[in-house]
PDB file of C-alpha atoms and ligand atoms in Angstrom:
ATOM      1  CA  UNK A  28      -2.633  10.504   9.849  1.00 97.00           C
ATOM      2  CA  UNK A  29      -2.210  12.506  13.114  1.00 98.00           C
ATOM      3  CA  UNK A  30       0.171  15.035  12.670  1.00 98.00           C
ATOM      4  CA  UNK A  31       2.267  16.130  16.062  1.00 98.00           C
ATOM      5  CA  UNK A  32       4.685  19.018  15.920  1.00 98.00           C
ATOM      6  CA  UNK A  33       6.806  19.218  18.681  1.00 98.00           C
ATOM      7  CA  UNK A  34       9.791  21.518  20.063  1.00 97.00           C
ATOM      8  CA  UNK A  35      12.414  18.560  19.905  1.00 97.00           C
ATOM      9  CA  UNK A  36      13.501  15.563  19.866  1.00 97.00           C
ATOM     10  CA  UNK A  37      13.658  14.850  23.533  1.00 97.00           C
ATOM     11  CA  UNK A  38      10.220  15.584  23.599  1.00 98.00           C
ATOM     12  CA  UNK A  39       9.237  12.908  20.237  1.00 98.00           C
ATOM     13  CA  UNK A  40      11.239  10.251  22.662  1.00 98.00           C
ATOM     14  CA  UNK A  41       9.226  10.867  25.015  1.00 98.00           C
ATOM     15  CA  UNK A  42       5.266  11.032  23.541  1.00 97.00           C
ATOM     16  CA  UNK A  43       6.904   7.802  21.488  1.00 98.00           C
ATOM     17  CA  UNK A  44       8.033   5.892  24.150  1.00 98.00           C
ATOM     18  CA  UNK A  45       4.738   6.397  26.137  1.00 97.00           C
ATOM     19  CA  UNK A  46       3.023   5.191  23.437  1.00 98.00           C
ATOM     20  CA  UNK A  47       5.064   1.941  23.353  1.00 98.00           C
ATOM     21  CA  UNK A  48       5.301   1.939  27.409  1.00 98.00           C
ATOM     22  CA  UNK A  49       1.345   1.540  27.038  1.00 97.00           C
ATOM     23  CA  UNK A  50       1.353  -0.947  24.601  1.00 98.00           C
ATOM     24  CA  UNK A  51       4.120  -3.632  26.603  1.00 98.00           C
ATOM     25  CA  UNK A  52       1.661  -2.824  29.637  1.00 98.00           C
ATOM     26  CA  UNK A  53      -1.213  -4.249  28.825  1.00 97.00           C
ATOM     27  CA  UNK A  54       0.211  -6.663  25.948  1.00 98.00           C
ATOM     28  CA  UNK A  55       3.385  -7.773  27.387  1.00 98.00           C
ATOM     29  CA  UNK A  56       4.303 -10.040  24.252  1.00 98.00           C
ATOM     30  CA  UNK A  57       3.817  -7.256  21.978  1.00 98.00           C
ATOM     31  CA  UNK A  58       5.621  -7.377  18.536  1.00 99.00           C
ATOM     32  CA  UNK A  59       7.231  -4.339  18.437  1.00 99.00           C
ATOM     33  CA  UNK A  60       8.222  -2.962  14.417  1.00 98.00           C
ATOM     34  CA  UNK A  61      12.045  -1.622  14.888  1.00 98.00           C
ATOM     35  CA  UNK A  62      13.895   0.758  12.555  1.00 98.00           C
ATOM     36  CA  UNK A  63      17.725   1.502  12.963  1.00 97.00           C
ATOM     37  CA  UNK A  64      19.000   4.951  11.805  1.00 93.00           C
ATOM     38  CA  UNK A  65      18.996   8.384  13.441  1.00 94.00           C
ATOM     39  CA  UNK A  66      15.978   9.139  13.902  1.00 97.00           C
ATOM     40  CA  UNK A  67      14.355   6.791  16.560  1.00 98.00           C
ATOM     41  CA  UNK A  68      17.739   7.361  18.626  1.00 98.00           C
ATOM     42  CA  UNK A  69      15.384   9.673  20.929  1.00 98.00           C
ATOM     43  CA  UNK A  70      12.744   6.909  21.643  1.00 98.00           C
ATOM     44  CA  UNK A  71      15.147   4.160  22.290  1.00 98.00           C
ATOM     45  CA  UNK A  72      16.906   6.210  24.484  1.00 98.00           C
ATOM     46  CA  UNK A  73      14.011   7.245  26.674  1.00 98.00           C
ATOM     47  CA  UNK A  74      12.854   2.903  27.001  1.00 98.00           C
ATOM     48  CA  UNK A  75      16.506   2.552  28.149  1.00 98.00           C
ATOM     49  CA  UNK A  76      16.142   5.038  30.649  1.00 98.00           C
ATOM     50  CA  UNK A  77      12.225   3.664  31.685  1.00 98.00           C
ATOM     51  CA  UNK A  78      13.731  -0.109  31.310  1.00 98.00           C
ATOM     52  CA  UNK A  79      16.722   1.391  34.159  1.00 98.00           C
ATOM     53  CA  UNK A  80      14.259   2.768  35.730  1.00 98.00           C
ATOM     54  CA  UNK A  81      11.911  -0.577  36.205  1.00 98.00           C
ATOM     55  CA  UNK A  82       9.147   1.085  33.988  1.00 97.00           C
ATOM     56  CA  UNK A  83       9.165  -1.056  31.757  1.00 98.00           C
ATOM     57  CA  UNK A  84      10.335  -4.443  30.734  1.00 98.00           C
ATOM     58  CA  UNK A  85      10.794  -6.466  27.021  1.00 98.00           C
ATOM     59  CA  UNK A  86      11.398  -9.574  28.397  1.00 98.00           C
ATOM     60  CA  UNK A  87       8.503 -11.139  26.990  1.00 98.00           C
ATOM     61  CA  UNK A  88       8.142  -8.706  23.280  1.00 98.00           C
ATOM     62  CA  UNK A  89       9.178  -9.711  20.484  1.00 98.00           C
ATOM     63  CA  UNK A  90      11.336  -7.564  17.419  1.00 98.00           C
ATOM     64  CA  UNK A  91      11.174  -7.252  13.882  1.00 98.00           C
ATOM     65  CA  UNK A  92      13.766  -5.040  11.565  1.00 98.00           C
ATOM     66  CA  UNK A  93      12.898  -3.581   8.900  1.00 98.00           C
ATOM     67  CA  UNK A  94      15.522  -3.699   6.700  1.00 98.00           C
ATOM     68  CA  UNK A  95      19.508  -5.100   6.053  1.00 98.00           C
ATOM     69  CA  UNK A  96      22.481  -4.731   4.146  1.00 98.00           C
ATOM     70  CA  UNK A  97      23.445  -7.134   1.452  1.00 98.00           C
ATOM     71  CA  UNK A  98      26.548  -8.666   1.996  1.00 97.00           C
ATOM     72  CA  UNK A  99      28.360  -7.426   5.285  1.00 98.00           C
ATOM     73  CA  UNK A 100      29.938  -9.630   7.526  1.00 97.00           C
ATOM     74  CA  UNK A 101      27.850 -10.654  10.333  1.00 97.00           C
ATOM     75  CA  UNK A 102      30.865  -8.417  12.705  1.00 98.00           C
ATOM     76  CA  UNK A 103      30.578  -5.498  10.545  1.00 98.00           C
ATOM     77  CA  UNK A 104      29.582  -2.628  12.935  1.00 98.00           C
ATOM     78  CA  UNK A 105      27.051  -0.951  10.176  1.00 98.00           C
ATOM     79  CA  UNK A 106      24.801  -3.993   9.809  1.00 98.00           C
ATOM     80  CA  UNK A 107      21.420  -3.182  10.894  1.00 98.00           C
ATOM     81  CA  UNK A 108      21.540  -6.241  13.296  1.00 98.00           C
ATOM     82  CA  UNK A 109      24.277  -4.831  14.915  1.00 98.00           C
ATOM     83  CA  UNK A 110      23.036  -1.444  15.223  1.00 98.00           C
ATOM     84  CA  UNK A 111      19.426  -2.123  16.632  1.00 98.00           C
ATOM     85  CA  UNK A 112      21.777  -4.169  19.421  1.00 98.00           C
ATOM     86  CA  UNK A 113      23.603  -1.503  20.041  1.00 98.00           C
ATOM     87  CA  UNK A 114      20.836   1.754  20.154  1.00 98.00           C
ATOM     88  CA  UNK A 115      18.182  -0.757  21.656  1.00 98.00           C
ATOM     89  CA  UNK A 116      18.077  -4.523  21.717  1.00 98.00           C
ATOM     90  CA  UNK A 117      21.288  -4.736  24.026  1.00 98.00           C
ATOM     91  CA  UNK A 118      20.408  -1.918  26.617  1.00 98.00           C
ATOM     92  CA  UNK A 119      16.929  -3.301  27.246  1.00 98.00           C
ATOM     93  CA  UNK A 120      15.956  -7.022  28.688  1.00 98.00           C
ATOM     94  CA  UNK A 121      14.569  -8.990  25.475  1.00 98.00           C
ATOM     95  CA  UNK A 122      14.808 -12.552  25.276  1.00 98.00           C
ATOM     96  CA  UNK A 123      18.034 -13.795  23.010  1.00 98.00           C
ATOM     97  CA  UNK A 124      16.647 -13.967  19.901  1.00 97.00           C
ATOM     98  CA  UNK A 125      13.527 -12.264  20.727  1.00 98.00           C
ATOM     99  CA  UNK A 126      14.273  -9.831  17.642  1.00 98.00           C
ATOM    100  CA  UNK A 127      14.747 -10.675  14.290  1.00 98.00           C
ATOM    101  CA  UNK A 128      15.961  -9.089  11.098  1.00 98.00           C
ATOM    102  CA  UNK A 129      16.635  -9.885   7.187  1.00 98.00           C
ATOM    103  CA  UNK A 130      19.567 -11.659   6.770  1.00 98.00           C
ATOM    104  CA  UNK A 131      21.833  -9.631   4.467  1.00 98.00           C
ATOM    105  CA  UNK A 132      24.209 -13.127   4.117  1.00 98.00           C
ATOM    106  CA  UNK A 133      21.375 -15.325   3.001  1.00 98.00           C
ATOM    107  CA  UNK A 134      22.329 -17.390   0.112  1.00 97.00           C
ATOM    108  CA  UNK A 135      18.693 -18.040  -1.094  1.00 98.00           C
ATOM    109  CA  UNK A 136      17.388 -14.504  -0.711  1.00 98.00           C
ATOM    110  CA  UNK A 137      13.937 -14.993  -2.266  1.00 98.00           C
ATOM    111  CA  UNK A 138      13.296 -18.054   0.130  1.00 98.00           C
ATOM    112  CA  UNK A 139      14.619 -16.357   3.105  1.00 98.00           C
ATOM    113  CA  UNK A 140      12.412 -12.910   2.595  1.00 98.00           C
ATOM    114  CA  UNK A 141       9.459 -15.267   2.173  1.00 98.00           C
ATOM    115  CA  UNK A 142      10.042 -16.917   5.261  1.00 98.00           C
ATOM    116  CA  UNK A 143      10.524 -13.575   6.999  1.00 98.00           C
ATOM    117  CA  UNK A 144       7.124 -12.577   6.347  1.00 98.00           C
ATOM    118  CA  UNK A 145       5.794 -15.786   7.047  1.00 98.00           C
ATOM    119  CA  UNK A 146       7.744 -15.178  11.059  1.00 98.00           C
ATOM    120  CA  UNK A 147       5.911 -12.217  11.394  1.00 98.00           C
ATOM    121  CA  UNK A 148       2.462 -13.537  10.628  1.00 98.00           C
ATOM    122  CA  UNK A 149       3.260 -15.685  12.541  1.00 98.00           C
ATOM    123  CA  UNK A 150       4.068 -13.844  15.350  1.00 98.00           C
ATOM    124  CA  UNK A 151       0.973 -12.662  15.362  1.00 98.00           C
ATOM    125  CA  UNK A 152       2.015  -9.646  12.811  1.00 98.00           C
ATOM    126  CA  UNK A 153       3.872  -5.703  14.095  1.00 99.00           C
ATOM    127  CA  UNK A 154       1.707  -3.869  16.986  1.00 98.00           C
ATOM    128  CA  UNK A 155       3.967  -0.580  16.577  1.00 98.00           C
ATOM    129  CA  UNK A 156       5.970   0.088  13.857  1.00 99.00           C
ATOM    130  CA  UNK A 157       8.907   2.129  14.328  1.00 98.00           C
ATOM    131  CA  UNK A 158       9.978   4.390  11.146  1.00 98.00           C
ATOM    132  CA  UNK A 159      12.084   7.105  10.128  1.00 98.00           C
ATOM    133  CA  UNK A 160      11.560   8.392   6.286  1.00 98.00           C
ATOM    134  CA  UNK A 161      14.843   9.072   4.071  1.00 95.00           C
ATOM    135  CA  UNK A 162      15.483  12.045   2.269  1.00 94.00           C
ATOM    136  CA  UNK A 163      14.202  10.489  -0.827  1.00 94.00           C
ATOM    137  CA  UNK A 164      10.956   9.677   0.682  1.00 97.00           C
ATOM    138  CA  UNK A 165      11.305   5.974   1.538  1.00 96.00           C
ATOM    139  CA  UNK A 166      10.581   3.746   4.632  1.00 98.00           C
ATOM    140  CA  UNK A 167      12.913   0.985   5.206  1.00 98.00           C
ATOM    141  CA  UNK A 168      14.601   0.479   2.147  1.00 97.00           C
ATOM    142  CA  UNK A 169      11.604   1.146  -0.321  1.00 98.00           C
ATOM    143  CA  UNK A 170      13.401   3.488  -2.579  1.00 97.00           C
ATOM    144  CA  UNK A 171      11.442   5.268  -5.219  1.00 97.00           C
ATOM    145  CA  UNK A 172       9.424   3.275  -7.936  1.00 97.00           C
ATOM    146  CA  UNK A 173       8.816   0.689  -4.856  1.00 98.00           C
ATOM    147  CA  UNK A 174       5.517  -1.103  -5.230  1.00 98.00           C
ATOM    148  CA  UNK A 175       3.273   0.168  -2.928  1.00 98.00           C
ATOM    149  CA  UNK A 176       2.033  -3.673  -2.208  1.00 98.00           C
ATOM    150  CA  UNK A 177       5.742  -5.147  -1.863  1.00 98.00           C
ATOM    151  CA  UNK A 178       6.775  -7.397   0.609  1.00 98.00           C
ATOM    152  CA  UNK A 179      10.229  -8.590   2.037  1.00 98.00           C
ATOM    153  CA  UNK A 180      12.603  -8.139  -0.534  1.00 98.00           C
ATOM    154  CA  UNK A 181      16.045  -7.260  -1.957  1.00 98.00           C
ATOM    155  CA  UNK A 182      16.458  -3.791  -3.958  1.00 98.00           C
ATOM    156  CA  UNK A 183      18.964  -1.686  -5.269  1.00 98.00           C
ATOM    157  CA  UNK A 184      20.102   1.586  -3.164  1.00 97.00           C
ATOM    158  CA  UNK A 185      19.490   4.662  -4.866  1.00 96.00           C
ATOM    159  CA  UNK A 186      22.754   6.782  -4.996  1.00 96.00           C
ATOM    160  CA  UNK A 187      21.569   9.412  -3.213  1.00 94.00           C
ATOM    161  CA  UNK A 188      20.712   6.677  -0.330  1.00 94.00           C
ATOM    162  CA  UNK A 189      24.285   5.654  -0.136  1.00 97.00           C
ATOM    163  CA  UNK A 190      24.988   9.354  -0.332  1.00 96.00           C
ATOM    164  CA  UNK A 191      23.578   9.932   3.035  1.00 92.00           C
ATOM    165  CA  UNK A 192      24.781   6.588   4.935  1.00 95.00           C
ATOM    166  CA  UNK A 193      28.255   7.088   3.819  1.00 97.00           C
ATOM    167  CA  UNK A 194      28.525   9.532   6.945  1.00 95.00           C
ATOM    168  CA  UNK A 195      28.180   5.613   8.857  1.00 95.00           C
ATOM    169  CA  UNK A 196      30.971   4.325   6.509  1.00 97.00           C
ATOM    170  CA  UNK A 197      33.610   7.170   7.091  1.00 97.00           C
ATOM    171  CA  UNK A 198      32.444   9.375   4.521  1.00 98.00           C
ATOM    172  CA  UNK A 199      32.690   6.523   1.847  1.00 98.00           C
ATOM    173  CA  UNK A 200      30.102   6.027  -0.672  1.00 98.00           C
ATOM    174  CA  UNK A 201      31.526   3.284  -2.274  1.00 97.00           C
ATOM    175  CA  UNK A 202      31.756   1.755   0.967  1.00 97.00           C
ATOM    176  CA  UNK A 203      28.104   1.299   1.426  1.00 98.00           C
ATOM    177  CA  UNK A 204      26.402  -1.543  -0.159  1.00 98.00           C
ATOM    178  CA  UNK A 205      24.600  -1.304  -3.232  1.00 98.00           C
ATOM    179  CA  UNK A 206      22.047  -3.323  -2.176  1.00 98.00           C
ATOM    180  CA  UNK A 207      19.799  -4.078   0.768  1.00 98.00           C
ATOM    181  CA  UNK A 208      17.162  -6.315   2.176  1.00 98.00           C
ATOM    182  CA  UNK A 209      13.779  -4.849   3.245  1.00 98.00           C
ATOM    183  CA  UNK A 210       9.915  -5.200   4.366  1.00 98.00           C
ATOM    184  CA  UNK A 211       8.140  -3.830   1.646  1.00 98.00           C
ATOM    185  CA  UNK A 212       5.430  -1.314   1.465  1.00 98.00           C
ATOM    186  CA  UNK A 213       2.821  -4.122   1.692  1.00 98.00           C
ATOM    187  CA  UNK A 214       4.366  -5.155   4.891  1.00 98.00           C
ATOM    188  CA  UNK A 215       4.924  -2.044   6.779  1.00 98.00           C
ATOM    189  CA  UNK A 216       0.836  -1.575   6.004  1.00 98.00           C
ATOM    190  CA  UNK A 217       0.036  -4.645   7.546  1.00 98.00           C
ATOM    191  CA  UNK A 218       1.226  -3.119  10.934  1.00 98.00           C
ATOM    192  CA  UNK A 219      -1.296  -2.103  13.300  1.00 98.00           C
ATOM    193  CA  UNK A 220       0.443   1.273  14.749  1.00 98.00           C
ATOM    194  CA  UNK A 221       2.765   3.154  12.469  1.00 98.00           C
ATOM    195  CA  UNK A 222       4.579   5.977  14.463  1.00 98.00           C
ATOM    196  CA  UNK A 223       6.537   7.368  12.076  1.00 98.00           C
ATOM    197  CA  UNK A 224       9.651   9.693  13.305  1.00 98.00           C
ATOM    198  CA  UNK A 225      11.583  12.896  11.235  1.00 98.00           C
ATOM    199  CA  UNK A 226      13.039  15.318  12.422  1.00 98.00           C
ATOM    200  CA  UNK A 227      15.719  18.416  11.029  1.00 98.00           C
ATOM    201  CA  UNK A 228      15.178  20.433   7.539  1.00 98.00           C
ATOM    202  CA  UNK A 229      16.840  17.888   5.336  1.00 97.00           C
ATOM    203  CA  UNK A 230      13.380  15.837   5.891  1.00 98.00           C
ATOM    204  CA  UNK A 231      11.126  18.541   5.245  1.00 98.00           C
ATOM    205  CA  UNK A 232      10.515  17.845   1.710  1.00 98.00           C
ATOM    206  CA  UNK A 233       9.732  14.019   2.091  1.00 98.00           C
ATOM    207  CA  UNK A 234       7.391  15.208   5.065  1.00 98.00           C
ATOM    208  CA  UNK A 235       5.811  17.308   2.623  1.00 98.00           C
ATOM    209  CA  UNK A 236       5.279  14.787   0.294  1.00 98.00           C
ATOM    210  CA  UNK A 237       4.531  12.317   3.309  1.00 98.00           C
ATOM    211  CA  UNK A 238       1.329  14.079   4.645  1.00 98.00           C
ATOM    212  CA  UNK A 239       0.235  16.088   2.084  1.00 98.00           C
ATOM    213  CA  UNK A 240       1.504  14.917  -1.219  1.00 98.00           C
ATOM    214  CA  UNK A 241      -0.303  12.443  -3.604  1.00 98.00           C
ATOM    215  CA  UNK A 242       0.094   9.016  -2.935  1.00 98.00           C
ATOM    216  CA  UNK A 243       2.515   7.885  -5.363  1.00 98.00           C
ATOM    217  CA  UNK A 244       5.512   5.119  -5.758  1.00 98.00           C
ATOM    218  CA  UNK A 245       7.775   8.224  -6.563  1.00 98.00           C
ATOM    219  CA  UNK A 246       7.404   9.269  -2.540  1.00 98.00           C
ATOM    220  CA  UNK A 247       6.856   5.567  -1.616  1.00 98.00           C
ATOM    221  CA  UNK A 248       6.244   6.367   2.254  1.00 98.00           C
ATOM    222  CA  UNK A 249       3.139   8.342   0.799  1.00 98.00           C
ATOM    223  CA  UNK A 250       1.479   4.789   0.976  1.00 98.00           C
ATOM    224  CA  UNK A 251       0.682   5.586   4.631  1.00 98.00           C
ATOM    225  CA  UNK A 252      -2.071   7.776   3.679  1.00 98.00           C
ATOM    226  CA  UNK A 253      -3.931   4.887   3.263  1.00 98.00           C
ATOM    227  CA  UNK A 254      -3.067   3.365   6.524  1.00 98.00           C
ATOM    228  CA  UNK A 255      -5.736   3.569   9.188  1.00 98.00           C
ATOM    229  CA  UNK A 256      -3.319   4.703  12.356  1.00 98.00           C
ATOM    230  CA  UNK A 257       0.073   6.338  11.802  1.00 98.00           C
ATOM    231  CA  UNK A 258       1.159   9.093  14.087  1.00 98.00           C
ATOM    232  CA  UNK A 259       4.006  11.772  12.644  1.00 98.00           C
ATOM    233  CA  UNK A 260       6.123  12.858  15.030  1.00 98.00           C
ATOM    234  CA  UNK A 261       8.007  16.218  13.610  1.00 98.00           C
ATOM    235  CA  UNK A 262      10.282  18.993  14.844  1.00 98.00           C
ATOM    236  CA  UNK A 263       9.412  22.187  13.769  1.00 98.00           C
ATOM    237  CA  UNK A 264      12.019  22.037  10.716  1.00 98.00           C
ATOM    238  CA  UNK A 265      10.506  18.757   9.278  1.00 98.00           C
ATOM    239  CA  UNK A 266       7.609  20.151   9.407  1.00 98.00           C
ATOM    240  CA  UNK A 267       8.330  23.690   8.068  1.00 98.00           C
ATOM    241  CA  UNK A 268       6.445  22.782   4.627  1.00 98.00           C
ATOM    242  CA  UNK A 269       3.534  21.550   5.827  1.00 98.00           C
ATOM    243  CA  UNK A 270       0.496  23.894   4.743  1.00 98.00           C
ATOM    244  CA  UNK A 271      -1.394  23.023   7.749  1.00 98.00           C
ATOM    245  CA  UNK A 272       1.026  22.709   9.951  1.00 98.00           C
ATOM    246  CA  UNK A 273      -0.901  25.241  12.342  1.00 98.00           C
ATOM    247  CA  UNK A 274      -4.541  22.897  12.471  1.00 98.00           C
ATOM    248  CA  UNK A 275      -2.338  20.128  13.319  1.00 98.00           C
ATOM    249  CA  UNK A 276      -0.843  22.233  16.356  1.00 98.00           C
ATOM    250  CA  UNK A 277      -4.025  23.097  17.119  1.00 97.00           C
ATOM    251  CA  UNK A 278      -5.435  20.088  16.648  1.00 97.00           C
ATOM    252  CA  UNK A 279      -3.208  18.377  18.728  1.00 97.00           C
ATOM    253  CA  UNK A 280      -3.226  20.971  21.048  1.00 95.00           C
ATOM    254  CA  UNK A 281      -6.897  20.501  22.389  1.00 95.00           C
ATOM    255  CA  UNK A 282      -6.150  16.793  22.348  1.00 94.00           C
ATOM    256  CA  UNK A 283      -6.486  15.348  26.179  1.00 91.00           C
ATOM    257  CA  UNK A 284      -3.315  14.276  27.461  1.00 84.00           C
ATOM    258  CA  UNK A 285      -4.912  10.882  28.156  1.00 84.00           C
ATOM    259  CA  UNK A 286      -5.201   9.729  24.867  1.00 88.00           C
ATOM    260  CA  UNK A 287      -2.248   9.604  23.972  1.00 88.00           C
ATOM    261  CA  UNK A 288      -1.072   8.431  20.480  1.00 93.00           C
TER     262      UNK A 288
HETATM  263  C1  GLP B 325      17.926   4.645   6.316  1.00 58.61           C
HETATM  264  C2  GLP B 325      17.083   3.433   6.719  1.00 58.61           C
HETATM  265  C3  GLP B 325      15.689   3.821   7.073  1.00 58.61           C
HETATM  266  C4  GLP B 325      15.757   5.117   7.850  1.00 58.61           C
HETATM  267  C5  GLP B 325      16.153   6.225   6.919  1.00 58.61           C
HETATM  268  C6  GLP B 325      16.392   7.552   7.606  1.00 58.61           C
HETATM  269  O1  GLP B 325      18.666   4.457   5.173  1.00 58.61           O
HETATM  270  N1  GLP B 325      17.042   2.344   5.805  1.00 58.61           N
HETATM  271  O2  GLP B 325      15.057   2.780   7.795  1.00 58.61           O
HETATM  272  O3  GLP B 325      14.503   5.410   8.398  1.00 58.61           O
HETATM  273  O4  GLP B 325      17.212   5.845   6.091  1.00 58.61           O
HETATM  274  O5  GLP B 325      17.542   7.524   8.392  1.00 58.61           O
HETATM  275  P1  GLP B 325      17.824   8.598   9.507  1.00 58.61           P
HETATM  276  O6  GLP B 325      16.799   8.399  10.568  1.00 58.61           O
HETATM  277  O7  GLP B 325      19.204   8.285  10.001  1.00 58.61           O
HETATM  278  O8  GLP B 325      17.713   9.926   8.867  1.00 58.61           O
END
């Protein structure tokens, strides 16, 4: 894992969205991996502003969500569909129906996460994988006790997930749904670039656990130690557990701008 601390989150938009600049550059029809929540606000931002700018274009990438609601109507303004519109899909030029996501309505949900997974092999599988982590440690939807090989899949919310998207549903937990859709951990490995966003205290602990814990189904995103290239973008309150936080400054530090992530 590579490990960048930075001062904020302007600055994680930016490194992030260079990275993905890069990658529509010289792969135009890149499959891009795209998380909704707070956390990749920052990146999707900074395309929006590069895609006004005529820096970059999606018109020929293609999306994948990670993860859905069960049981929202399709106008709800919390499904994850929506959402990624909103932040990212909408403000950009991708083809209609260029990105794809679970279906939370699906009647035959096994059938329908099966064919999911099948669309993104066949799609020629996720270049860049977007992620934030929850407070509980999990990526997409894989709440604790997740396999650490699952695929696309329904499971149950943990209550302290609903806990912390009821600010989305005015402040309602019994608002949000009990249940979701997601790639599993399985999946999420089988992308080639993980660039993994968290920023703010609340996120310090799953950090902790995230780069420096062992790898366990307890702290499901802890899987990622075993990925070959995921890059942690922090602020310095995510990462104010980390015990070697300072060789990763310094690390990254003496790293040549060119590189990139
Ligand atoms: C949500 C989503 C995740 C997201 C995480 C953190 O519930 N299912 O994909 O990464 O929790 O959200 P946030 O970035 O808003 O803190």
């Amino acid at each position: 894992m590579e490990i960048v601390i930075l001062p904020d989150t302007a600055a994680i938009g930016s490194l992030a969205a260079d990275a993905i600049e890069s990658l529509v550059q010289r792969k135009p029809d890149a499959v891009l991996g795209l998380a909704t929540g707070s956390s990749p606000l920052a990146i999707y931002d900074e395309l929006a502003a590069r895609y006004a700018a005529g820096r970059v274009s999606f018109a020929q990438a293609r999306g994948f969500t990670l993860d859905e609601y069960v049981g929202l109507p399709a106008d709800h303004p919390e499904t994850y569909r929506n959402v990624i519109h909103k932040d990212f899909v909408d403000r950009v030029d991708f083809a209609p129906g260029a990105v794809r996501g679970p279906d939370g309505l699906a009647t035959d949900i096994p059938a329908f996460c099966a064919a999911y997974e099948d669309a993104i092999v066949a799609a020629g599988g996720v270049d860049l994988q977007i992620l934030g982590i929850g407070t509980v440690g999990h990526i997409g939807f894989n709440e604790p006790g997740s396999s650490l090989a699952s695929r696309t899949r329904i499971k149950t919310l943990t209550r302290q997930t609903r806990i912390d998207n009821a600010r989305f549903f005015g402040g309602d937990v019994d608002a949000v749904p009990t249940h979701c859709l997601t790639q599993g951990l399985g999946t999420i490995m089988s992308a080639r670039h993980v660039v993994l966003v968290a920023t703010g205290p609340q996120k310090a602990e799953a950090v902790h656990h995230l780069v420096e814990g062992a790898v366990s189904a307890l702290w499901p995103g802890t899987i990622l130690q075993h990925h070959p290239h995921v890059t942690v973008l922090l602020d310095g309150a995510a990462a104010s557990r980390l015990q070697l936080a300072d060789y990763y400054r310094e690390t990254y530090q003496a790293k040549p701008a060119w590189q990139g992530i």
